[in-house]
mmCIF file with all atom_site columns, C-alpha atoms in Angstrom:
data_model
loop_
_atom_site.group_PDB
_atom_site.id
_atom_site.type_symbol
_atom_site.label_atom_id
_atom_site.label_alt_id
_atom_site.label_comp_id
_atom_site.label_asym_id
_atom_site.label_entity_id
_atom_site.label_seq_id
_atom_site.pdbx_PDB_ins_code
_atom_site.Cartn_x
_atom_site.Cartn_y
_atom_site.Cartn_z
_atom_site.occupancy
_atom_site.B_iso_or_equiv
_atom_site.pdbx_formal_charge
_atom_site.auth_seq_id
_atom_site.auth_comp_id
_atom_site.auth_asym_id
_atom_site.auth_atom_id
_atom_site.pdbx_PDB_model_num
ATOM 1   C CA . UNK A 1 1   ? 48.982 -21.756 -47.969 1.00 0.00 ? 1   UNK A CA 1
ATOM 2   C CA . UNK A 1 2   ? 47.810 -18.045 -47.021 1.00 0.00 ? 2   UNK A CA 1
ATOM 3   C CA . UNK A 1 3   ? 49.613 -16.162 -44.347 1.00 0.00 ? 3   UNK A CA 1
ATOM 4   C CA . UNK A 1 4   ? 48.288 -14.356 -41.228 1.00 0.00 ? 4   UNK A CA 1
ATOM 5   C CA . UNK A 1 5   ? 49.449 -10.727 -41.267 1.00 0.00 ? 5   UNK A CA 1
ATOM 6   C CA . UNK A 1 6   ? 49.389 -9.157  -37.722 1.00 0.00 ? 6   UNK A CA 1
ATOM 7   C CA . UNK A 1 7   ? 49.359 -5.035  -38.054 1.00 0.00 ? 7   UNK A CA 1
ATOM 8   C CA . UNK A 1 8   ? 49.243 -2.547  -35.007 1.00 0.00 ? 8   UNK A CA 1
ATOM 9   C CA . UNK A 1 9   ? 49.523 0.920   -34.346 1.00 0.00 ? 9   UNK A CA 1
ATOM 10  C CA . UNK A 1 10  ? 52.013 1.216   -31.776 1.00 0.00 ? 10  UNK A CA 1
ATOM 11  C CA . UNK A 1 11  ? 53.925 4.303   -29.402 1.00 0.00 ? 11  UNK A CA 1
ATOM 12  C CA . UNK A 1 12  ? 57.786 4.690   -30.202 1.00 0.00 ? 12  UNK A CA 1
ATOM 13  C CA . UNK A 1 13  ? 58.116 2.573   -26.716 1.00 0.00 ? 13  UNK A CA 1
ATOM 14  C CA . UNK A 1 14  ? 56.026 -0.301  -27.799 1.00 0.00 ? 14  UNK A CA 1
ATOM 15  C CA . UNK A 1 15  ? 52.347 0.451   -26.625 1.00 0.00 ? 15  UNK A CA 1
ATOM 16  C CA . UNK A 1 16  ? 49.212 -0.396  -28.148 1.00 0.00 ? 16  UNK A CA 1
ATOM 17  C CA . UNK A 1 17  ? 47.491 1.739   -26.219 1.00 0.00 ? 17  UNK A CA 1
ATOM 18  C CA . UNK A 1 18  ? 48.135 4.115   -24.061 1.00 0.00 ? 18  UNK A CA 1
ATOM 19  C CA . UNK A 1 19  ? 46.911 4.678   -20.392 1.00 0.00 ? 19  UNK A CA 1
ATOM 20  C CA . UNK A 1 20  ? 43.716 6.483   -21.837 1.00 0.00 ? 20  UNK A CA 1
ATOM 21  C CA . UNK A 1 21  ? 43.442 3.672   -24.819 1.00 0.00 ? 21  UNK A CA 1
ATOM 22  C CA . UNK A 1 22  ? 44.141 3.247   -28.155 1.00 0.00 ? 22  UNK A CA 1
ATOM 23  C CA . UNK A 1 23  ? 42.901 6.703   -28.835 1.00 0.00 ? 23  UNK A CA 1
ATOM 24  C CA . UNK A 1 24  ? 46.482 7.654   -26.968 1.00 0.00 ? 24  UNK A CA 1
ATOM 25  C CA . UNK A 1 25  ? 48.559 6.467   -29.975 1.00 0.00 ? 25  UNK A CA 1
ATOM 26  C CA . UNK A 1 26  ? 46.288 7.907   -32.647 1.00 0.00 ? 26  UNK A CA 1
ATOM 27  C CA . UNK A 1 27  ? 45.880 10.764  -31.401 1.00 0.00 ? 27  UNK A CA 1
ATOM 28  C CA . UNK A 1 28  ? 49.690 10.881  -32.090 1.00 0.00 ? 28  UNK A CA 1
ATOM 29  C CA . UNK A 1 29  ? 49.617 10.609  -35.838 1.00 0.00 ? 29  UNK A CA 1
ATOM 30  C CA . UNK A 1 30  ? 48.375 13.655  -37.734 1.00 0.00 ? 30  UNK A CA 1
ATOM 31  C CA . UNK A 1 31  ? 47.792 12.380  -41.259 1.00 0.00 ? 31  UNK A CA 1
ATOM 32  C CA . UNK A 1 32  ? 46.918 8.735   -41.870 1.00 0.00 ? 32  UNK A CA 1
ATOM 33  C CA . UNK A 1 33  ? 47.029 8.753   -46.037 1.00 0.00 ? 33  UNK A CA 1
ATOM 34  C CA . UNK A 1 34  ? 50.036 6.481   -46.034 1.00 0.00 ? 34  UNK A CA 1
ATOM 35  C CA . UNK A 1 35  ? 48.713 3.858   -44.117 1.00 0.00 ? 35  UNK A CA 1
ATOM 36  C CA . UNK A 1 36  ? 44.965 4.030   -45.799 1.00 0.00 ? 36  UNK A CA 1
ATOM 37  C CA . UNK A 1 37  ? 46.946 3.966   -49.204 1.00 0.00 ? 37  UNK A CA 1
ATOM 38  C CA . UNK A 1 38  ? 49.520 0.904   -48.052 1.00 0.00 ? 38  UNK A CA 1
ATOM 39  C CA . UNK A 1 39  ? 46.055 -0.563  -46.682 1.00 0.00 ? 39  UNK A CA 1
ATOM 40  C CA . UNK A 1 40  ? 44.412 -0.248  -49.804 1.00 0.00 ? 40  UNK A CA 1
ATOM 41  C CA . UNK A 1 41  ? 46.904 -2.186  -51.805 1.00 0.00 ? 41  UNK A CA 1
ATOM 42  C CA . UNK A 1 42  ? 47.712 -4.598  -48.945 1.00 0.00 ? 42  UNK A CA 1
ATOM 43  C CA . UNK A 1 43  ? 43.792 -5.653  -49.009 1.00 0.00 ? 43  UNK A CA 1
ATOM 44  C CA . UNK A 1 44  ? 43.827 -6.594  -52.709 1.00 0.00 ? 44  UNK A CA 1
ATOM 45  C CA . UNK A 1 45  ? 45.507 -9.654  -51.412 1.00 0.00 ? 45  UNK A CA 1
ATOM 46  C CA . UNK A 1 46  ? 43.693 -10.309 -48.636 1.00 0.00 ? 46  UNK A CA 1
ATOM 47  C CA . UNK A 1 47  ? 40.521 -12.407 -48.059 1.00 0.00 ? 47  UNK A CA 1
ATOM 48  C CA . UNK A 1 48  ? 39.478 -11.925 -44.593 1.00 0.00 ? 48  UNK A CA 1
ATOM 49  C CA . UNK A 1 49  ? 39.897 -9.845  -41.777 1.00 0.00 ? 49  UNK A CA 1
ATOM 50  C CA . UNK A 1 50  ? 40.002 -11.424 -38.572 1.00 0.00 ? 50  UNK A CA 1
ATOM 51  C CA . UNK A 1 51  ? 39.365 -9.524  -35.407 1.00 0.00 ? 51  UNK A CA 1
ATOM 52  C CA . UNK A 1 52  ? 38.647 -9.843  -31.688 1.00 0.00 ? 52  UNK A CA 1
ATOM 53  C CA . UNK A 1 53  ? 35.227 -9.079  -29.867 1.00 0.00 ? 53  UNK A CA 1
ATOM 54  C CA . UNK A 1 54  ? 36.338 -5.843  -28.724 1.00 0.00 ? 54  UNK A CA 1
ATOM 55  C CA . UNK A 1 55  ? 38.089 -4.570  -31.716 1.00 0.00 ? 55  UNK A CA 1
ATOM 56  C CA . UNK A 1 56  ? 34.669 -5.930  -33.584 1.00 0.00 ? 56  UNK A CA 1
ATOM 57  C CA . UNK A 1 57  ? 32.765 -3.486  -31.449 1.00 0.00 ? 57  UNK A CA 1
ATOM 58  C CA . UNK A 1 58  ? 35.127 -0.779  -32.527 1.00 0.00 ? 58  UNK A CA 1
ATOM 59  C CA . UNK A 1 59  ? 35.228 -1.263  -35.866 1.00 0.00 ? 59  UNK A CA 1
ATOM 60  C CA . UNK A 1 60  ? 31.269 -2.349  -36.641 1.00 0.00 ? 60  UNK A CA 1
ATOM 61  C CA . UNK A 1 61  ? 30.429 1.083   -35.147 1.00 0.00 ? 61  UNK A CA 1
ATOM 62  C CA . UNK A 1 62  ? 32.915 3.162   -37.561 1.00 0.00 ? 62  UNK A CA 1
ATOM 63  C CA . UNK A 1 63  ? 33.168 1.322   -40.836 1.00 0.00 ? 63  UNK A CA 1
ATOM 64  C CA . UNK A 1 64  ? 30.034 0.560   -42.305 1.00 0.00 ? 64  UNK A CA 1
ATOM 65  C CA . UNK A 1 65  ? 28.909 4.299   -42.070 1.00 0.00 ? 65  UNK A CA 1
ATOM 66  C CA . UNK A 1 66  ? 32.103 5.301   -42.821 1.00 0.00 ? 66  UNK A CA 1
ATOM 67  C CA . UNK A 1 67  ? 31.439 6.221   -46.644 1.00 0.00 ? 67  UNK A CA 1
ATOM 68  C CA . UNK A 1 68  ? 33.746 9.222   -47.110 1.00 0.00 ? 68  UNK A CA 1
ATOM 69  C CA . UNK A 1 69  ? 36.954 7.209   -45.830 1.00 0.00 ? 69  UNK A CA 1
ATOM 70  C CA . UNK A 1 70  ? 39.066 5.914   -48.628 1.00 0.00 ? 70  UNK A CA 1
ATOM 71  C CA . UNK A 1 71  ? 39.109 2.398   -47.096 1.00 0.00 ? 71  UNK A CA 1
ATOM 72  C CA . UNK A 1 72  ? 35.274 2.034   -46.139 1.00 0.00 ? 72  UNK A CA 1
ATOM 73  C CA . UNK A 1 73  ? 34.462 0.360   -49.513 1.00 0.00 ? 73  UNK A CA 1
ATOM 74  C CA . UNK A 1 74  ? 36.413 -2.257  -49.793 1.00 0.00 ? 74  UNK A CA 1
ATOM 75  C CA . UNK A 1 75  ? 36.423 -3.008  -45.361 1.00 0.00 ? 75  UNK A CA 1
ATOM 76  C CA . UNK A 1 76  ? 32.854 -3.402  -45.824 1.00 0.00 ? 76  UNK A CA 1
ATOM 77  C CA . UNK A 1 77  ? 32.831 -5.637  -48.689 1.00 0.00 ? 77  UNK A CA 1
ATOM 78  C CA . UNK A 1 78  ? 35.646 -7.768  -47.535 1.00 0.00 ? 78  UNK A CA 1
ATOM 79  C CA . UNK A 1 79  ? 34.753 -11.042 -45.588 1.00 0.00 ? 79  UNK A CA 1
ATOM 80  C CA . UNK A 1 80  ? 35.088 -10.697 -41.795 1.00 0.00 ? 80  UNK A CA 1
ATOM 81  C CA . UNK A 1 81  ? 35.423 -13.028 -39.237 1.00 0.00 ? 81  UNK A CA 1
ATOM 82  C CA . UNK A 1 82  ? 35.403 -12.410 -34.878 1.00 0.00 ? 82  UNK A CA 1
ATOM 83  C CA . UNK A 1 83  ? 36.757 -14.578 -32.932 1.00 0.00 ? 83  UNK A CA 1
ATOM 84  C CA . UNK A 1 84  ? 34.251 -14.499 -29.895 1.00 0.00 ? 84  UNK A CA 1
ATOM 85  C CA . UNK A 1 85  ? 32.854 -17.218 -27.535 1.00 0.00 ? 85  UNK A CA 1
ATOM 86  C CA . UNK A 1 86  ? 30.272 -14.446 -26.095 1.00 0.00 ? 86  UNK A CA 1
ATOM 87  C CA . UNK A 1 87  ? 28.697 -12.989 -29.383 1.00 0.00 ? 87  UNK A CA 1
ATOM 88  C CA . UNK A 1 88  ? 26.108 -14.899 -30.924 1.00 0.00 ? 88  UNK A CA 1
ATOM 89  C CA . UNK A 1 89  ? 26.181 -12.711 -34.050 1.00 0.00 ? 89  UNK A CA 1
ATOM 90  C CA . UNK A 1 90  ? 28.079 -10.161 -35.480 1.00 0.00 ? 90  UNK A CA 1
ATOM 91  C CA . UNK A 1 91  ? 26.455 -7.638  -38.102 1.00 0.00 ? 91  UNK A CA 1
ATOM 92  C CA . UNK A 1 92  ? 28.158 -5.381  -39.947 1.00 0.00 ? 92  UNK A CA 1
ATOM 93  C CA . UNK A 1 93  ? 25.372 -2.490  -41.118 1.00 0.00 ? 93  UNK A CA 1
ATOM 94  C CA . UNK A 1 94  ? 23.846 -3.070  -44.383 1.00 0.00 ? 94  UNK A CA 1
ATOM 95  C CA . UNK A 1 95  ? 26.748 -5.387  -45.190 1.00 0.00 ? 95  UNK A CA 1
ATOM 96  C CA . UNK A 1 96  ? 27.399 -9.030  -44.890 1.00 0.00 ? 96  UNK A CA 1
ATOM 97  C CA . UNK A 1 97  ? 27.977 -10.188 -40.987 1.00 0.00 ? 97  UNK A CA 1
ATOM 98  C CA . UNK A 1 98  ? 31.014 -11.280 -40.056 1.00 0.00 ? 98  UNK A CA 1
ATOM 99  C CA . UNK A 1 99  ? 30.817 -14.848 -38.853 1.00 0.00 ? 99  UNK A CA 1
ATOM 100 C CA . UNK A 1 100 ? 32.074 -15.828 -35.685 1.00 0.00 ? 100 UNK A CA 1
ATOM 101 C CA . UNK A 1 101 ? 34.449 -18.807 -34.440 1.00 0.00 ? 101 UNK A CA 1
ATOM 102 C CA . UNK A 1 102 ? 35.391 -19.629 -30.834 1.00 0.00 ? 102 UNK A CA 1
ATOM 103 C CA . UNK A 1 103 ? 38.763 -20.327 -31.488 1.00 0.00 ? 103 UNK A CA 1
ATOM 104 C CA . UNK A 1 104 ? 41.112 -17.974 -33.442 1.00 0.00 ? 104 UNK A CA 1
ATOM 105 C CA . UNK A 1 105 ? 44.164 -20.460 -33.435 1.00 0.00 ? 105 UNK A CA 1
ATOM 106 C CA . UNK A 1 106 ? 41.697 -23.343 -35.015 1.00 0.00 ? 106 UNK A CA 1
ATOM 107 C CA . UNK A 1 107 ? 40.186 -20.965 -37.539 1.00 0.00 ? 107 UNK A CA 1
ATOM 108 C CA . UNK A 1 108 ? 43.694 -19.593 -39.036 1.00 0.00 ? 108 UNK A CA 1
ATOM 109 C CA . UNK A 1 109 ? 44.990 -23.130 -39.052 1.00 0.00 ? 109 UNK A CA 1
ATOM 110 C CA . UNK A 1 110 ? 42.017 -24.513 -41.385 1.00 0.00 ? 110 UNK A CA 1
ATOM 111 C CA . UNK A 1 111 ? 41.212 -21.311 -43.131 1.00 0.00 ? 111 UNK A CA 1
ATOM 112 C CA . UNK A 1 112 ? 44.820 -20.987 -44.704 1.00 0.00 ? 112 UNK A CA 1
ATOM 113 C CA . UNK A 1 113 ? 43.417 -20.936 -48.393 1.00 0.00 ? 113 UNK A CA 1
ATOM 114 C CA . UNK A 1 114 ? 44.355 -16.641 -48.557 1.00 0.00 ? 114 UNK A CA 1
ATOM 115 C CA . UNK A 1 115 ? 45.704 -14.258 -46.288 1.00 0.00 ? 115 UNK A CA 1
ATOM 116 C CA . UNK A 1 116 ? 44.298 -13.253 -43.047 1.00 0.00 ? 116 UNK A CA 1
ATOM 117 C CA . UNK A 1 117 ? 44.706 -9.643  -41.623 1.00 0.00 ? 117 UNK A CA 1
ATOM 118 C CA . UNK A 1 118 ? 44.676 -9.008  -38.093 1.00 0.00 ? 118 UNK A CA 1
ATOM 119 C CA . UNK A 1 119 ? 43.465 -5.905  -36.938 1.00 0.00 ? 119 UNK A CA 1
ATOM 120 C CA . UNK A 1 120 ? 43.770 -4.625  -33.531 1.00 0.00 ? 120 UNK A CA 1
ATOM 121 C CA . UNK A 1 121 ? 42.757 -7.770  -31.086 1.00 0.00 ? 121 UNK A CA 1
ATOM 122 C CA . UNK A 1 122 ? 45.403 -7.399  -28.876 1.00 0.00 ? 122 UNK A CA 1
ATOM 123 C CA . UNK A 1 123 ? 44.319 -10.446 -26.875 1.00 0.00 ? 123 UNK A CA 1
ATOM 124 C CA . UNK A 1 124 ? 43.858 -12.742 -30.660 1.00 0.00 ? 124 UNK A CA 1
ATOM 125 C CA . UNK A 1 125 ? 47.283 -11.350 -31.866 1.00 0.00 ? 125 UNK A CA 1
ATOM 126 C CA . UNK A 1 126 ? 48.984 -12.548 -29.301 1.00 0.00 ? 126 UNK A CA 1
ATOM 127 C CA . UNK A 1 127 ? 47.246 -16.033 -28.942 1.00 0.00 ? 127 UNK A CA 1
ATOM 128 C CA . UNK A 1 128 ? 48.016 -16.448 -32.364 1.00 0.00 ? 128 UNK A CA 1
ATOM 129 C CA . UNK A 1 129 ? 52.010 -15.025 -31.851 1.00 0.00 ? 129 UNK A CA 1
ATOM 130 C CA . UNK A 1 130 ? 51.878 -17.721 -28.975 1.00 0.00 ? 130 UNK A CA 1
ATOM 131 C CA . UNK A 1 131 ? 50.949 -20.794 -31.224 1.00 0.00 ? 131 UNK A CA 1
ATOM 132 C CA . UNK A 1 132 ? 53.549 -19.408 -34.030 1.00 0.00 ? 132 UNK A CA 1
ATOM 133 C CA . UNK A 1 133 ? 50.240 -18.468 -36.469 1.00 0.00 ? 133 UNK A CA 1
ATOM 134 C CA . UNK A 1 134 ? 51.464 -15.381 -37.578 1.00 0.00 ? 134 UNK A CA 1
ATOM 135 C CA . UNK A 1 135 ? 54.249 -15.019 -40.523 1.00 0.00 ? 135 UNK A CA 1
ATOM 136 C CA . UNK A 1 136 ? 54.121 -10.937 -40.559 1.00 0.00 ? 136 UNK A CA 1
ATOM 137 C CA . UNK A 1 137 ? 54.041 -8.757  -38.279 1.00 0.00 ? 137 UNK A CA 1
ATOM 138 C CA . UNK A 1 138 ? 53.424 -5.113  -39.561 1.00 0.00 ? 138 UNK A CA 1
ATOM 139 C CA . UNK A 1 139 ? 53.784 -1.939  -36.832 1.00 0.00 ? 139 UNK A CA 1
ATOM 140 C CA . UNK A 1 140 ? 52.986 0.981   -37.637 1.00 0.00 ? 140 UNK A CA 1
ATOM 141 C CA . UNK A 1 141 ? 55.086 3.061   -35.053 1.00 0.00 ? 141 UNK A CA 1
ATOM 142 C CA . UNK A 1 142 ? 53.510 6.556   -34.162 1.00 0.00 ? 142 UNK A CA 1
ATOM 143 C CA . UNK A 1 143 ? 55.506 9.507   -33.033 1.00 0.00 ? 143 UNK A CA 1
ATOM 144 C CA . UNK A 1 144 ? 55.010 9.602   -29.282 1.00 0.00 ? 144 UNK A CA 1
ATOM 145 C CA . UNK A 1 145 ? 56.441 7.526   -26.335 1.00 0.00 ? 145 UNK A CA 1
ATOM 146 C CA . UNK A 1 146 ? 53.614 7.152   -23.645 1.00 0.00 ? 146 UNK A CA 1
ATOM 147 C CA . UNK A 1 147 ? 55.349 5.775   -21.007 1.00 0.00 ? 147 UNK A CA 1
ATOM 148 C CA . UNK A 1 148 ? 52.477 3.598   -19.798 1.00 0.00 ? 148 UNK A CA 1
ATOM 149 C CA . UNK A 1 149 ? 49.720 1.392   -21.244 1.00 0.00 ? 149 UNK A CA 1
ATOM 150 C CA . UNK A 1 150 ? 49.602 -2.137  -23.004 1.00 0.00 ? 150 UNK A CA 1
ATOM 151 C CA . UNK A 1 151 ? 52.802 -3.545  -24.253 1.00 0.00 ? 151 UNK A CA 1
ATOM 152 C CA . UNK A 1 152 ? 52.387 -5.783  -27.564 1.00 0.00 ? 152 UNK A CA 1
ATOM 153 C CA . UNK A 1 153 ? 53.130 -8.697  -25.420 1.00 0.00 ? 153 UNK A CA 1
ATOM 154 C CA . UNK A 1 154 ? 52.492 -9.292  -21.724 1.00 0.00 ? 154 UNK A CA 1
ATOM 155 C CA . UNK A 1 155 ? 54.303 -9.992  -19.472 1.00 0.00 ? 155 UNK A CA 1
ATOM 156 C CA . UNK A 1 156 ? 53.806 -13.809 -19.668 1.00 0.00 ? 156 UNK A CA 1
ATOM 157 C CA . UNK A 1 157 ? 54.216 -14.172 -22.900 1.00 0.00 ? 157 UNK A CA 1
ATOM 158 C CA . UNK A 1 158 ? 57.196 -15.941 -24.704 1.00 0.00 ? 158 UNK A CA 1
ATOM 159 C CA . UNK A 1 159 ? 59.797 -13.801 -26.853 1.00 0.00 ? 159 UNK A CA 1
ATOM 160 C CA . UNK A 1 160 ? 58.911 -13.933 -30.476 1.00 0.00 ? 160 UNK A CA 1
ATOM 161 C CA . UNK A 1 161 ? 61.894 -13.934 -32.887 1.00 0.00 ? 161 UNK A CA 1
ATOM 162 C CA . UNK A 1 162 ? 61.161 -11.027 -35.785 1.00 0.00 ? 162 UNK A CA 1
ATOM 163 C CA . UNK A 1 163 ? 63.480 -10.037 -39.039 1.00 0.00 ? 163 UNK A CA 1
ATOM 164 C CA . UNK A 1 164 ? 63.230 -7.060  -40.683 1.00 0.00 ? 164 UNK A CA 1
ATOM 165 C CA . UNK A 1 165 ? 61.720 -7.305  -44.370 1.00 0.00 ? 165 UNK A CA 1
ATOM 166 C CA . UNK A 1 166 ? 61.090 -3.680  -45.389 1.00 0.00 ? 166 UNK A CA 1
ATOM 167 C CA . UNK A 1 167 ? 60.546 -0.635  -43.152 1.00 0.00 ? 167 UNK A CA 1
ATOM 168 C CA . UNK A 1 168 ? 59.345 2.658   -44.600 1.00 0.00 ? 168 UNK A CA 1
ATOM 169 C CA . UNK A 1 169 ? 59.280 6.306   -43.533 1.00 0.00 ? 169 UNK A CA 1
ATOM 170 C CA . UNK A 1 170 ? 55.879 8.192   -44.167 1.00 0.00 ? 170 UNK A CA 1
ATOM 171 C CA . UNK A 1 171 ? 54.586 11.657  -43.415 1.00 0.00 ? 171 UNK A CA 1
ATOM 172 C CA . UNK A 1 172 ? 53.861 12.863  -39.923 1.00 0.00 ? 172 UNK A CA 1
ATOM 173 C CA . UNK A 1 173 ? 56.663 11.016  -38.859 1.00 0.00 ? 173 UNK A CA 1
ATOM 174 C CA . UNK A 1 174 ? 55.253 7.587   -39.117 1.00 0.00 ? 174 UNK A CA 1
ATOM 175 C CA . UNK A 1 175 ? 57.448 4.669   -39.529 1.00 0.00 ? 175 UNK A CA 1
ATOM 176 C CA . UNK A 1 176 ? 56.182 1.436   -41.024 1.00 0.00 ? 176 UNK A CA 1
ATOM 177 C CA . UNK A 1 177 ? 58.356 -1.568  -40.122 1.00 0.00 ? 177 UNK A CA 1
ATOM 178 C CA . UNK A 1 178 ? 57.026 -5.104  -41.467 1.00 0.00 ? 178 UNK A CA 1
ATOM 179 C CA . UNK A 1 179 ? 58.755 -8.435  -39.979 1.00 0.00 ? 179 UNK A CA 1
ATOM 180 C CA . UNK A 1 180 ? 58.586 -11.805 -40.841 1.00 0.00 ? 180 UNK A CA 1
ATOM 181 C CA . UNK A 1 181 ? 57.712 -13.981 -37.849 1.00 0.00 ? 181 UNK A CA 1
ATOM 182 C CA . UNK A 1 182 ? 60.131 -16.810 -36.833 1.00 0.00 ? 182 UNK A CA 1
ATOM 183 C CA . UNK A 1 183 ? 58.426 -19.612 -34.127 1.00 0.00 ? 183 UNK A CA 1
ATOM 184 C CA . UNK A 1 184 ? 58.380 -18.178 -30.195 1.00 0.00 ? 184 UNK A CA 1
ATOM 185 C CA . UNK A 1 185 ? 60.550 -19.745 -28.254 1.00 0.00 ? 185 UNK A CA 1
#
């Protein structure tokens, strides 16, 4: 059975995005070659990506002209799936569209042949956190508190028991810390 590996960028004081958006926590790191090259082996054992509509929109616009980045290739080529009840299709440039479900927690629960990563999709990650879909969670914690913005979970949502597995230290003060997921309570 695959897992569902959940990764975000997040501030030292647990925002996904800051008051101006994502671009708020980015903007933070100055050199993003640990992460592409963590990525890059990560992906070898993934077979999907899953993402939201709005983190869809994001990526589809960057990616598939993205040629000089040292992920592009293998993003592109990689099967993609959106969870979206709005989009009726979902290209991807001169590459294979990503196909679209309705229902993120239904997909991951019949598509558990490989691993599925999670990108972004604040709103998806946390559905799937909620129905206790996820077995890693992988944070990529930038060097910046913001103060303000959106938490990793809301304020509704149920704790979500994590244990450390590995954490890492990379340049430009980055800190990668991945958890295994227990079952929210």
């Amino acid at each position: 059975m695959g897992r569902v590996i959940v990764q975000q960028w997040i501030s030292a004081d647990g925002f996904v995005a800051g008051p101006g958006g994502e671009g708020d926590v980015f903007a933070a790191v100055r050199d993003f070659s640990a992460s592409e090259t963590h990525n890059l082996a990560l992906l070898e054992s993934v077979d999907e990506v899953l993402l939201g509509r709005r983190t869809y929109e994001i990526f589809v616009a960057f990616w598939p002209s993205a040629g000089d980045e040292p992920m592009a290739q293998l993003v592109n080529s990689m099967p993609k799936t959106v969870c979206s009840t709005s989009l009726t299709q979902a290209p991807w440039g001169e590459h294979a569209p990503a196909r679209i479900v309705p229902d993120a927690v239904k997909h991951v629960r019949e598509q558990r042949a490989g691993d599925t990563i999670v990108w972004g999709s604040v709103r998806l990650m946390r559905s799937l956190l909620a129905a206790g879909e996820v077995g890693e969670l992988e944070l990529f914690v930038a060097p910046i508190a913001l103060g303000a913005g959106t938490p990793l979970l809301g304020s509704g949502d149920r704790p979500v028991p994590l244990q450390v597995v590995e954490t890492e230290s990379w340049p430009a003060d980055v800190i990668r810390i991945r958890y295994a997921v227990g079952k929210p309570g």
